[in-house]
PDB file of C-alpha atoms and ligand atoms in Angstrom:
ATOM      1  CA  MET A 207     113.794  72.531  84.574  1.00  0.00           C
ATOM      2  CA  SER A 208     110.516  74.252  84.164  1.00  0.00           C
ATOM      3  CA  LYS A 209     108.735  76.085  87.093  1.00  0.00           C
ATOM      4  CA  LYS A 210     105.128  75.789  88.114  1.00  0.00           C
ATOM      5  CA  VAL A 211     103.536  79.163  87.944  1.00  0.00           C
ATOM      6  CA  LEU A 212     100.152  80.287  89.226  1.00  0.00           C
ATOM      7  CA  VAL A 213      98.515  83.159  87.301  1.00  0.00           C
ATOM      8  CA  ALA A 214      95.504  84.250  89.456  1.00  0.00           C
ATOM      9  CA  TYR A 215      93.185  86.953  88.515  1.00  0.00           C
ATOM     10  CA  ALA A 216      90.169  88.883  90.006  1.00  0.00           C
ATOM     11  CA  SER A 217      87.945  90.050  87.261  1.00  0.00           C
ATOM     12  CA  LYS A 218      84.330  91.331  87.054  1.00  0.00           C
ATOM     13  CA  THR A 219      83.597  91.535  83.310  1.00  0.00           C
ATOM     14  CA  GLY A 220      86.485  89.357  81.901  1.00  0.00           C
ATOM     15  CA  ALA A 221      89.072  91.982  80.764  1.00  0.00           C
ATOM     16  CA  THR A 222      91.478  91.093  83.516  1.00  0.00           C
ATOM     17  CA  ALA A 223      90.937  87.361  83.098  1.00  0.00           C
ATOM     18  CA  GLY A 224      91.872  87.857  79.359  1.00  0.00           C
ATOM     19  CA  ILE A 225      95.194  89.591  80.428  1.00  0.00           C
ATOM     20  CA  ALA A 226      95.862  86.707  82.833  1.00  0.00           C
ATOM     21  CA  GLU A 227      95.295  84.154  79.985  1.00  0.00           C
ATOM     22  CA  ALA A 228      97.794  86.031  77.881  1.00  0.00           C
ATOM     23  CA  VAL A 229     100.397  86.102  80.613  1.00  0.00           C
ATOM     24  CA  GLY A 230      99.829  82.359  81.008  1.00  0.00           C
ATOM     25  CA  ASP A 231     100.252  81.828  77.287  1.00  0.00           C
ATOM     26  CA  GLU A 232     103.471  83.661  77.229  1.00  0.00           C
ATOM     27  CA  LEU A 233     104.896  81.896  80.173  1.00  0.00           C
ATOM     28  CA  ARG A 234     103.991  78.521  78.647  1.00  0.00           C
ATOM     29  CA  ALA A 235     105.659  79.529  75.378  1.00  0.00           C
ATOM     30  CA  HIS A 236     108.793  80.043  77.542  1.00  0.00           C
ATOM     31  CA  GLY A 237     108.459  76.428  78.769  1.00  0.00           C
ATOM     32  CA  HIS A 238     106.769  76.941  82.285  1.00  0.00           C
ATOM     33  CA  ASP A 239     104.003  74.880  83.646  1.00  0.00           C
ATOM     34  CA  VAL A 240     101.198  77.368  84.211  1.00  0.00           C
ATOM     35  CA  ASP A 241      97.702  77.342  85.850  1.00  0.00           C
ATOM     36  CA  VAL A 242      95.546  80.378  85.157  1.00  0.00           C
ATOM     37  CA  LEU A 243      92.870  80.452  87.703  1.00  0.00           C
ATOM     38  CA  ASP A 244      90.154  82.774  89.169  1.00  0.00           C
ATOM     39  CA  VAL A 245      91.758  83.773  92.442  1.00  0.00           C
ATOM     40  CA  ALA A 246      88.549  82.842  94.336  1.00  0.00           C
ATOM     41  CA  ARG A 247      89.211  79.249  93.357  1.00  0.00           C
ATOM     42  CA  VAL A 248      92.829  79.114  94.669  1.00  0.00           C
ATOM     43  CA  LYS A 249      93.091  77.287  97.993  1.00  0.00           C
ATOM     44  CA  ASP A 250      96.587  75.903  98.067  1.00  0.00           C
ATOM     45  CA  LEU A 251      99.944  77.515  96.963  1.00  0.00           C
ATOM     46  CA  THR A 252     102.008  74.364  97.710  1.00  0.00           C
ATOM     47  CA  PRO A 253     102.337  73.322  94.137  1.00  0.00           C
ATOM     48  CA  TYR A 254     103.659  76.731  92.842  1.00  0.00           C
ATOM     49  CA  ASP A 255     107.140  78.138  92.666  1.00  0.00           C
ATOM     50  CA  ALA A 256     106.013  81.600  91.515  1.00  0.00           C
ATOM     51  CA  VAL A 257     102.689  83.524  91.610  1.00  0.00           C
ATOM     52  CA  VAL A 258     101.335  86.190  89.270  1.00  0.00           C
ATOM     53  CA  LEU A 259      98.306  88.018  90.653  1.00  0.00           C
ATOM     54  CA  GLY A 260      96.112  90.633  88.687  1.00  0.00           C
ATOM     55  CA  SER A 261      93.077  92.510  89.764  1.00  0.00           C
ATOM     56  CA  ALA A 262      90.667  94.695  87.939  1.00  0.00           C
ATOM     57  CA  ILE A 263      90.394  98.283  89.480  1.00  0.00           C
ATOM     58  CA  TYR A 264      87.036  99.681  90.340  1.00  0.00           C
ATOM     59  CA  THR A 265      86.789 103.169  91.947  1.00  0.00           C
ATOM     60  CA  ARG A 266      90.504 102.975  92.700  1.00  0.00           C
ATOM     61  CA  ARG A 267      90.113  99.643  94.633  1.00  0.00           C
ATOM     62  CA  TRP A 268      91.149  96.125  93.911  1.00  0.00           C
ATOM     63  CA  ARG A 269      88.577  93.459  93.686  1.00  0.00           C
ATOM     64  CA  HIS A 270      88.006  92.217  97.391  1.00  0.00           C
ATOM     65  CA  GLU A 271      88.911  88.531  96.395  1.00  0.00           C
ATOM     66  CA  ALA A 272      92.365  89.623  95.236  1.00  0.00           C
ATOM     67  CA  VAL A 273      92.917  91.556  98.486  1.00  0.00           C
ATOM     68  CA  HIS A 274      91.571  88.529 100.497  1.00  0.00           C
ATOM     69  CA  PHE A 275      93.922  86.306  98.659  1.00  0.00           C
ATOM     70  CA  LEU A 276      96.940  88.468  99.524  1.00  0.00           C
ATOM     71  CA  ARG A 277      96.026  88.843 103.089  1.00  0.00           C
ATOM     72  CA  HIS A 278      95.421  85.110 103.610  1.00  0.00           C
ATOM     73  CA  HIS A 279      98.559  83.924 101.984  1.00  0.00           C
ATOM     74  CA  VAL A 280     101.194  86.395 103.230  1.00  0.00           C
ATOM     75  CA  ASP A 281     103.530  83.765 104.614  1.00  0.00           C
ATOM     76  CA  GLU A 282     103.327  81.424 101.502  1.00  0.00           C
ATOM     77  CA  LEU A 283     103.748  84.389  99.143  1.00  0.00           C
ATOM     78  CA  ARG A 284     106.677  85.647 100.986  1.00  0.00           C
ATOM     79  CA  GLN A 285     108.446  82.384 100.151  1.00  0.00           C
ATOM     80  CA  ARG A 286     107.825  82.694  96.500  1.00  0.00           C
ATOM     81  CA  GLN A 287     108.565  84.985  93.548  1.00  0.00           C
ATOM     82  CA  VAL A 288     105.428  87.141  93.291  1.00  0.00           C
ATOM     83  CA  TRP A 289     104.423  89.694  90.578  1.00  0.00           C
ATOM     84  CA  LEU A 290     101.384  92.018  90.614  1.00  0.00           C
ATOM     85  CA  PHE A 291      99.285  93.681  87.886  1.00  0.00           C
ATOM     86  CA  HIS A 292      96.151  95.759  87.889  1.00  0.00           C
ATOM     87  CA  SER A 293      93.943  96.490  84.919  1.00  0.00           C
ATOM     88  CA  GLY A 294      91.912  99.598  84.693  1.00  0.00           C
ATOM     89  CA  PRO A 295      92.503 102.679  82.689  1.00  0.00           C
ATOM     90  CA  VAL A 296      90.528 103.141  79.563  1.00  0.00           C
ATOM     91  CA  GLY A 297      89.776 106.029  77.154  1.00  0.00           C
ATOM     92  CA  PRO A 298      92.012 109.048  76.965  1.00  0.00           C
ATOM     93  CA  ASP A 299      93.890 108.005  80.183  1.00  0.00           C
ATOM     94  CA  LYS A 300      94.504 104.458  79.092  1.00  0.00           C
ATOM     95  CA  ASP A 301      98.333 104.803  79.375  1.00  0.00           C
ATOM     96  CA  GLN A 302      98.191 106.311  82.822  1.00  0.00           C
ATOM     97  CA  ASP A 303      99.797 104.247  85.557  1.00  0.00           C
ATOM     98  CA  GLN A 304      97.358 103.705  88.485  1.00  0.00           C
ATOM     99  CA  GLU A 305      98.365 103.813  92.160  1.00  0.00           C
ATOM    100  CA  MET A 306      98.091 100.670  94.188  1.00  0.00           C
ATOM    101  CA  PRO A 307      95.388 101.039  96.783  1.00  0.00           C
ATOM    102  CA  SER A 308      97.144 101.525 100.149  1.00  0.00           C
ATOM    103  CA  THR A 309      95.921  98.146 101.596  1.00  0.00           C
ATOM    104  CA  VAL A 310      97.443  96.473  98.571  1.00  0.00           C
ATOM    105  CA  ARG A 311     100.635  98.494  98.787  1.00  0.00           C
ATOM    106  CA  HIS A 312     101.140  97.433 102.487  1.00  0.00           C
ATOM    107  CA  LEU A 313     100.560  93.742 101.670  1.00  0.00           C
ATOM    108  CA  ALA A 314     102.889  93.794  98.664  1.00  0.00           C
ATOM    109  CA  HIS A 315     105.503  95.222 100.940  1.00  0.00           C
ATOM    110  CA  GLU A 316     105.014  92.584 103.432  1.00  0.00           C
ATOM    111  CA  ILE A 317     105.267  89.971 100.687  1.00  0.00           C
ATOM    112  CA  GLY A 318     108.317  91.563  99.213  1.00  0.00           C
ATOM    113  CA  ALA A 319     106.660  91.972  95.805  1.00  0.00           C
ATOM    114  CA  THR A 320     107.509  94.971  93.483  1.00  0.00           C
ATOM    115  CA  PRO A 321     104.666  97.448  92.841  1.00  0.00           C
ATOM    116  CA  ALA A 322     101.935  96.315  90.454  1.00  0.00           C
ATOM    117  CA  VAL A 323     102.324  97.161  86.879  1.00  0.00           C
ATOM    118  CA  THR A 324      99.376  98.934  85.237  1.00  0.00           C
ATOM    119  CA  PHE A 325      97.681  97.479  82.175  1.00  0.00           C
ATOM    120  CA  ALA A 326      94.858  99.278  80.265  1.00  0.00           C
ATOM    121  CA  GLY A 327      91.490  97.722  80.461  1.00  0.00           C
ATOM    122  CA  ARG A 328      88.290  97.269  78.654  1.00  0.00           C
ATOM    123  CA  LEU A 329      84.849  98.887  79.025  1.00  0.00           C
ATOM    124  CA  GLU A 330      82.295  97.963  76.506  1.00  0.00           C
ATOM    125  CA  PRO A 331      78.509  98.122  76.443  1.00  0.00           C
ATOM    126  CA  GLU A 332      78.233  94.497  75.703  1.00  0.00           C
ATOM    127  CA  THR A 333      80.062  93.458  78.936  1.00  0.00           C
ATOM    128  CA  ALA A 334      79.266  96.370  81.217  1.00  0.00           C
ATOM    129  CA  THR A 335      77.123  95.466  84.125  1.00  0.00           C
ATOM    130  CA  GLY A 336      75.134  97.946  86.352  1.00  0.00           C
ATOM    131  CA  PHE A 337      73.909 101.449  85.650  1.00  0.00           C
ATOM    132  CA  LEU A 338      77.156 103.347  86.143  1.00  0.00           C
ATOM    133  CA  ALA A 339      79.203 100.912  84.073  1.00  0.00           C
ATOM    134  CA  ARG A 340      76.706 101.061  81.224  1.00  0.00           C
ATOM    135  CA  ARG A 341      76.678 104.838  81.354  1.00  0.00           C
ATOM    136  CA  LEU A 342      80.460 105.016  81.253  1.00  0.00           C
ATOM    137  CA  ALA A 343      80.533 102.390  78.498  1.00  0.00           C
ATOM    138  CA  ALA A 344      78.354 104.682  76.385  1.00  0.00           C
ATOM    139  CA  GLY A 345      80.765 107.619  76.545  1.00  0.00           C
ATOM    140  CA  ASN A 346      84.371 108.291  75.500  1.00  0.00           C
ATOM    141  CA  LEU A 347      85.748 105.712  77.846  1.00  0.00           C
ATOM    142  CA  ALA A 348      84.352 102.947  75.726  1.00  0.00           C
ATOM    143  CA  GLY A 349      86.623 100.344  74.059  1.00  0.00           C
ATOM    144  CA  ASP A 350      89.143  97.636  74.493  1.00  0.00           C
ATOM    145  CA  ALA A 351      92.454  99.433  75.346  1.00  0.00           C
ATOM    146  CA  ARG A 352      94.284  96.293  76.430  1.00  0.00           C
ATOM    147  CA  ASP A 353      97.895  96.408  75.102  1.00  0.00           C
ATOM    148  CA  TRP A 354      98.823  92.826  74.270  1.00  0.00           C
ATOM    149  CA  ASP A 355     102.369  93.787  73.431  1.00  0.00           C
ATOM    150  CA  LYS A 356     102.992  95.286  76.736  1.00  0.00           C
ATOM    151  CA  VAL A 357     101.423  92.295  78.436  1.00  0.00           C
ATOM    152  CA  ARG A 358     103.660  89.940  76.510  1.00  0.00           C
ATOM    153  CA  ARG A 359     106.768  91.972  77.169  1.00  0.00           C
ATOM    154  CA  TRP A 360     106.091  91.927  80.889  1.00  0.00           C
ATOM    155  CA  SER A 361     105.374  88.160  80.823  1.00  0.00           C
ATOM    156  CA  ALA A 362     108.737  87.539  79.090  1.00  0.00           C
ATOM    157  CA  ASP A 363     110.603  89.613  81.756  1.00  0.00           C
ATOM    158  CA  ILE A 364     108.834  87.442  84.347  1.00  0.00           C
ATOM    159  CA  SER A 365     110.014  84.357  82.644  1.00  0.00           C
ATOM    160  CA  ALA A 366     113.551  85.675  82.491  1.00  0.00           C
ATOM    161  CA  ALA A 367     113.489  86.606  86.178  1.00  0.00           C
ATOM    162  CA  ILE A 368     112.238  82.950  87.027  1.00  0.00           C
ATOM    163  CA  GLU A 369     115.036  81.446  85.003  1.00  0.00           C
ATOM    164  CA  ALA A 370     117.632  83.660  86.518  1.00  0.00           C
ATOM    165  CA  THR A 371     116.434  82.497  89.935  1.00  0.00           C
ATOM    166  CA  GLN A 372     116.808  78.824  88.746  1.00  0.00           C
ATOM    167  CA  ARG A 373     120.395  79.492  87.786  1.00  0.00           C
ATOM    168  CA  SER A 374     121.283  81.236  91.018  1.00  0.00           C
ATOM    169  CA  THR A 375     119.440  78.482  92.959  1.00  0.00           C
ATOM    170  CA  TRP A 376     121.651  75.958  91.272  1.00  0.00           C
ATOM    171  CA  HIS A 377     124.657  77.552  92.743  1.00  0.00           C
ATOM    172  CA  ARG A 378     123.081  78.424  96.165  1.00  0.00           C
ATOM    173  CA  PRO A 379     125.418  77.123  98.958  1.00  0.00           C
ATOM    174  CA  PRO A 380     124.080  74.583 101.454  1.00  0.00           C
ATOM    175  CA  ALA A 381     121.716  75.897 104.090  1.00  0.00           C
ATOM    176  CA  GLY A 382     123.519  77.356 107.106  1.00  0.00           C
ATOM    177  CA  HIS A 383     126.647  78.025 104.989  1.00  0.00           C
ATOM    178  CA  PHE A 384     126.800  81.651 106.144  1.00  0.00           C
ATOM    179  CA  LEU A 385     125.768  80.984 109.660  1.00  0.00           C
ATOM    180  CA  GLY A 386     128.950  79.583 111.073  1.00  0.00           C
TER     181      GLY A 386
HETATM  182  C1  FMN B 437      82.094 101.712  87.741  1.00  0.00           C
HETATM  183  C2  FMN B 437      83.457 101.600  87.175  1.00  0.00           C
HETATM  184  C3  FMN B 437      84.551 102.123  87.939  1.00  0.00           C
HETATM  185  C4  FMN B 437      85.884 102.012  87.566  1.00  0.00           C
HETATM  186  N1  FMN B 437      86.887 102.530  88.243  1.00  0.00           N
HETATM  187  C5  FMN B 437      88.169 102.556  87.653  1.00  0.00           C
HETATM  188  C6  FMN B 437      89.257 103.111  88.421  1.00  0.00           C
HETATM  189  O1  FMN B 437      89.134 103.588  89.490  1.00  0.00           O
HETATM  190  N2  FMN B 437      90.522 103.099  87.932  1.00  0.00           N
HETATM  191  C7  FMN B 437      90.735 102.502  86.703  1.00  0.00           C
HETATM  192  O2  FMN B 437      91.867 102.499  86.292  1.00  0.00           O
HETATM  193  N3  FMN B 437      89.728 101.834  86.082  1.00  0.00           N
HETATM  194  C8  FMN B 437      88.423 101.898  86.519  1.00  0.00           C
HETATM  195  N4  FMN B 437      87.424 101.315  85.825  1.00  0.00           N
HETATM  196  C9  FMN B 437      87.705 100.529  84.517  1.00  0.00           C
HETATM  197  C10 FMN B 437      87.828  99.060  84.786  1.00  0.00           C
HETATM  198  O3  FMN B 437      88.771  98.810  85.711  1.00  0.00           O
HETATM  199  C11 FMN B 437      88.154  98.362  83.403  1.00  0.00           C
HETATM  200  O4  FMN B 437      86.902  98.362  82.681  1.00  0.00           O
HETATM  201  C12 FMN B 437      88.717  97.022  83.591  1.00  0.00           C
HETATM  202  O5  FMN B 437      89.324  96.567  82.488  1.00  0.00           O
HETATM  203  C13 FMN B 437      87.564  95.988  84.039  1.00  0.00           C
HETATM  204  O6  FMN B 437      88.195  94.665  84.282  1.00  0.00           O
HETATM  205  P1  FMN B 437      87.318  93.413  84.322  1.00  0.00           P
HETATM  206  O7  FMN B 437      86.665  93.180  83.083  1.00  0.00           O
HETATM  207  O8  FMN B 437      88.351  92.349  84.530  1.00  0.00           O
HETATM  208  O9  FMN B 437      86.403  93.528  85.475  1.00  0.00           O
HETATM  209  C14 FMN B 437      86.132 101.330  86.279  1.00  0.00           C
HETATM  210  C15 FMN B 437      85.015 100.781  85.579  1.00  0.00           C
HETATM  211  C16 FMN B 437      83.800 100.899  86.051  1.00  0.00           C
HETATM  212  C17 FMN B 437      82.664 100.311  85.204  1.00  0.00           C
END
């Protein structure tokens, strides 16, 4: 039985959205029913068994709409399998794991999600918006550093974890079994 999975993203210039689409494609290839949506458009988690949330990192912070989503859905997320990723590093430090901002770390802890995995990002003159971004995109940080193999491997791991839960759910004893 396939699971319904939400892959939600917060992206300013499209790089994180592209990673979310790749995660969605991989999960679909494993037979899951997947919606890939801008996190600002997600109002209701009822249809979903599992959630993947990704945010771009800007000046060490997550996009506010991703933080808003975590904060406003703590209870629903706690009842689902949740995976987090953030996309950021470019240039010579593209393989460096990034720390989760402390607000996100606390929310992830409340939800019971494991720490966010870091994916390299993209910074290009064509998509950069604003003075600072254009300046950075003109230097040695410029380029598309996204590592599609890493994204696919991570997505395959998620699929395996979802399937493992299905198997264990199948054998789960009736509610109240351990309470007597
Ligand atoms: C002004 C600015 C600040 C940034 N700050 C960070 C940062 O603190 N950490 C990081 O890893 N990447 C940082 N980046 C890189 C972006 O996160 C990267 O370009 C990302 O892939 C953009 O994602 P998006 O296209 O989904 O918005 C920054 C980029 C810009 C333009």
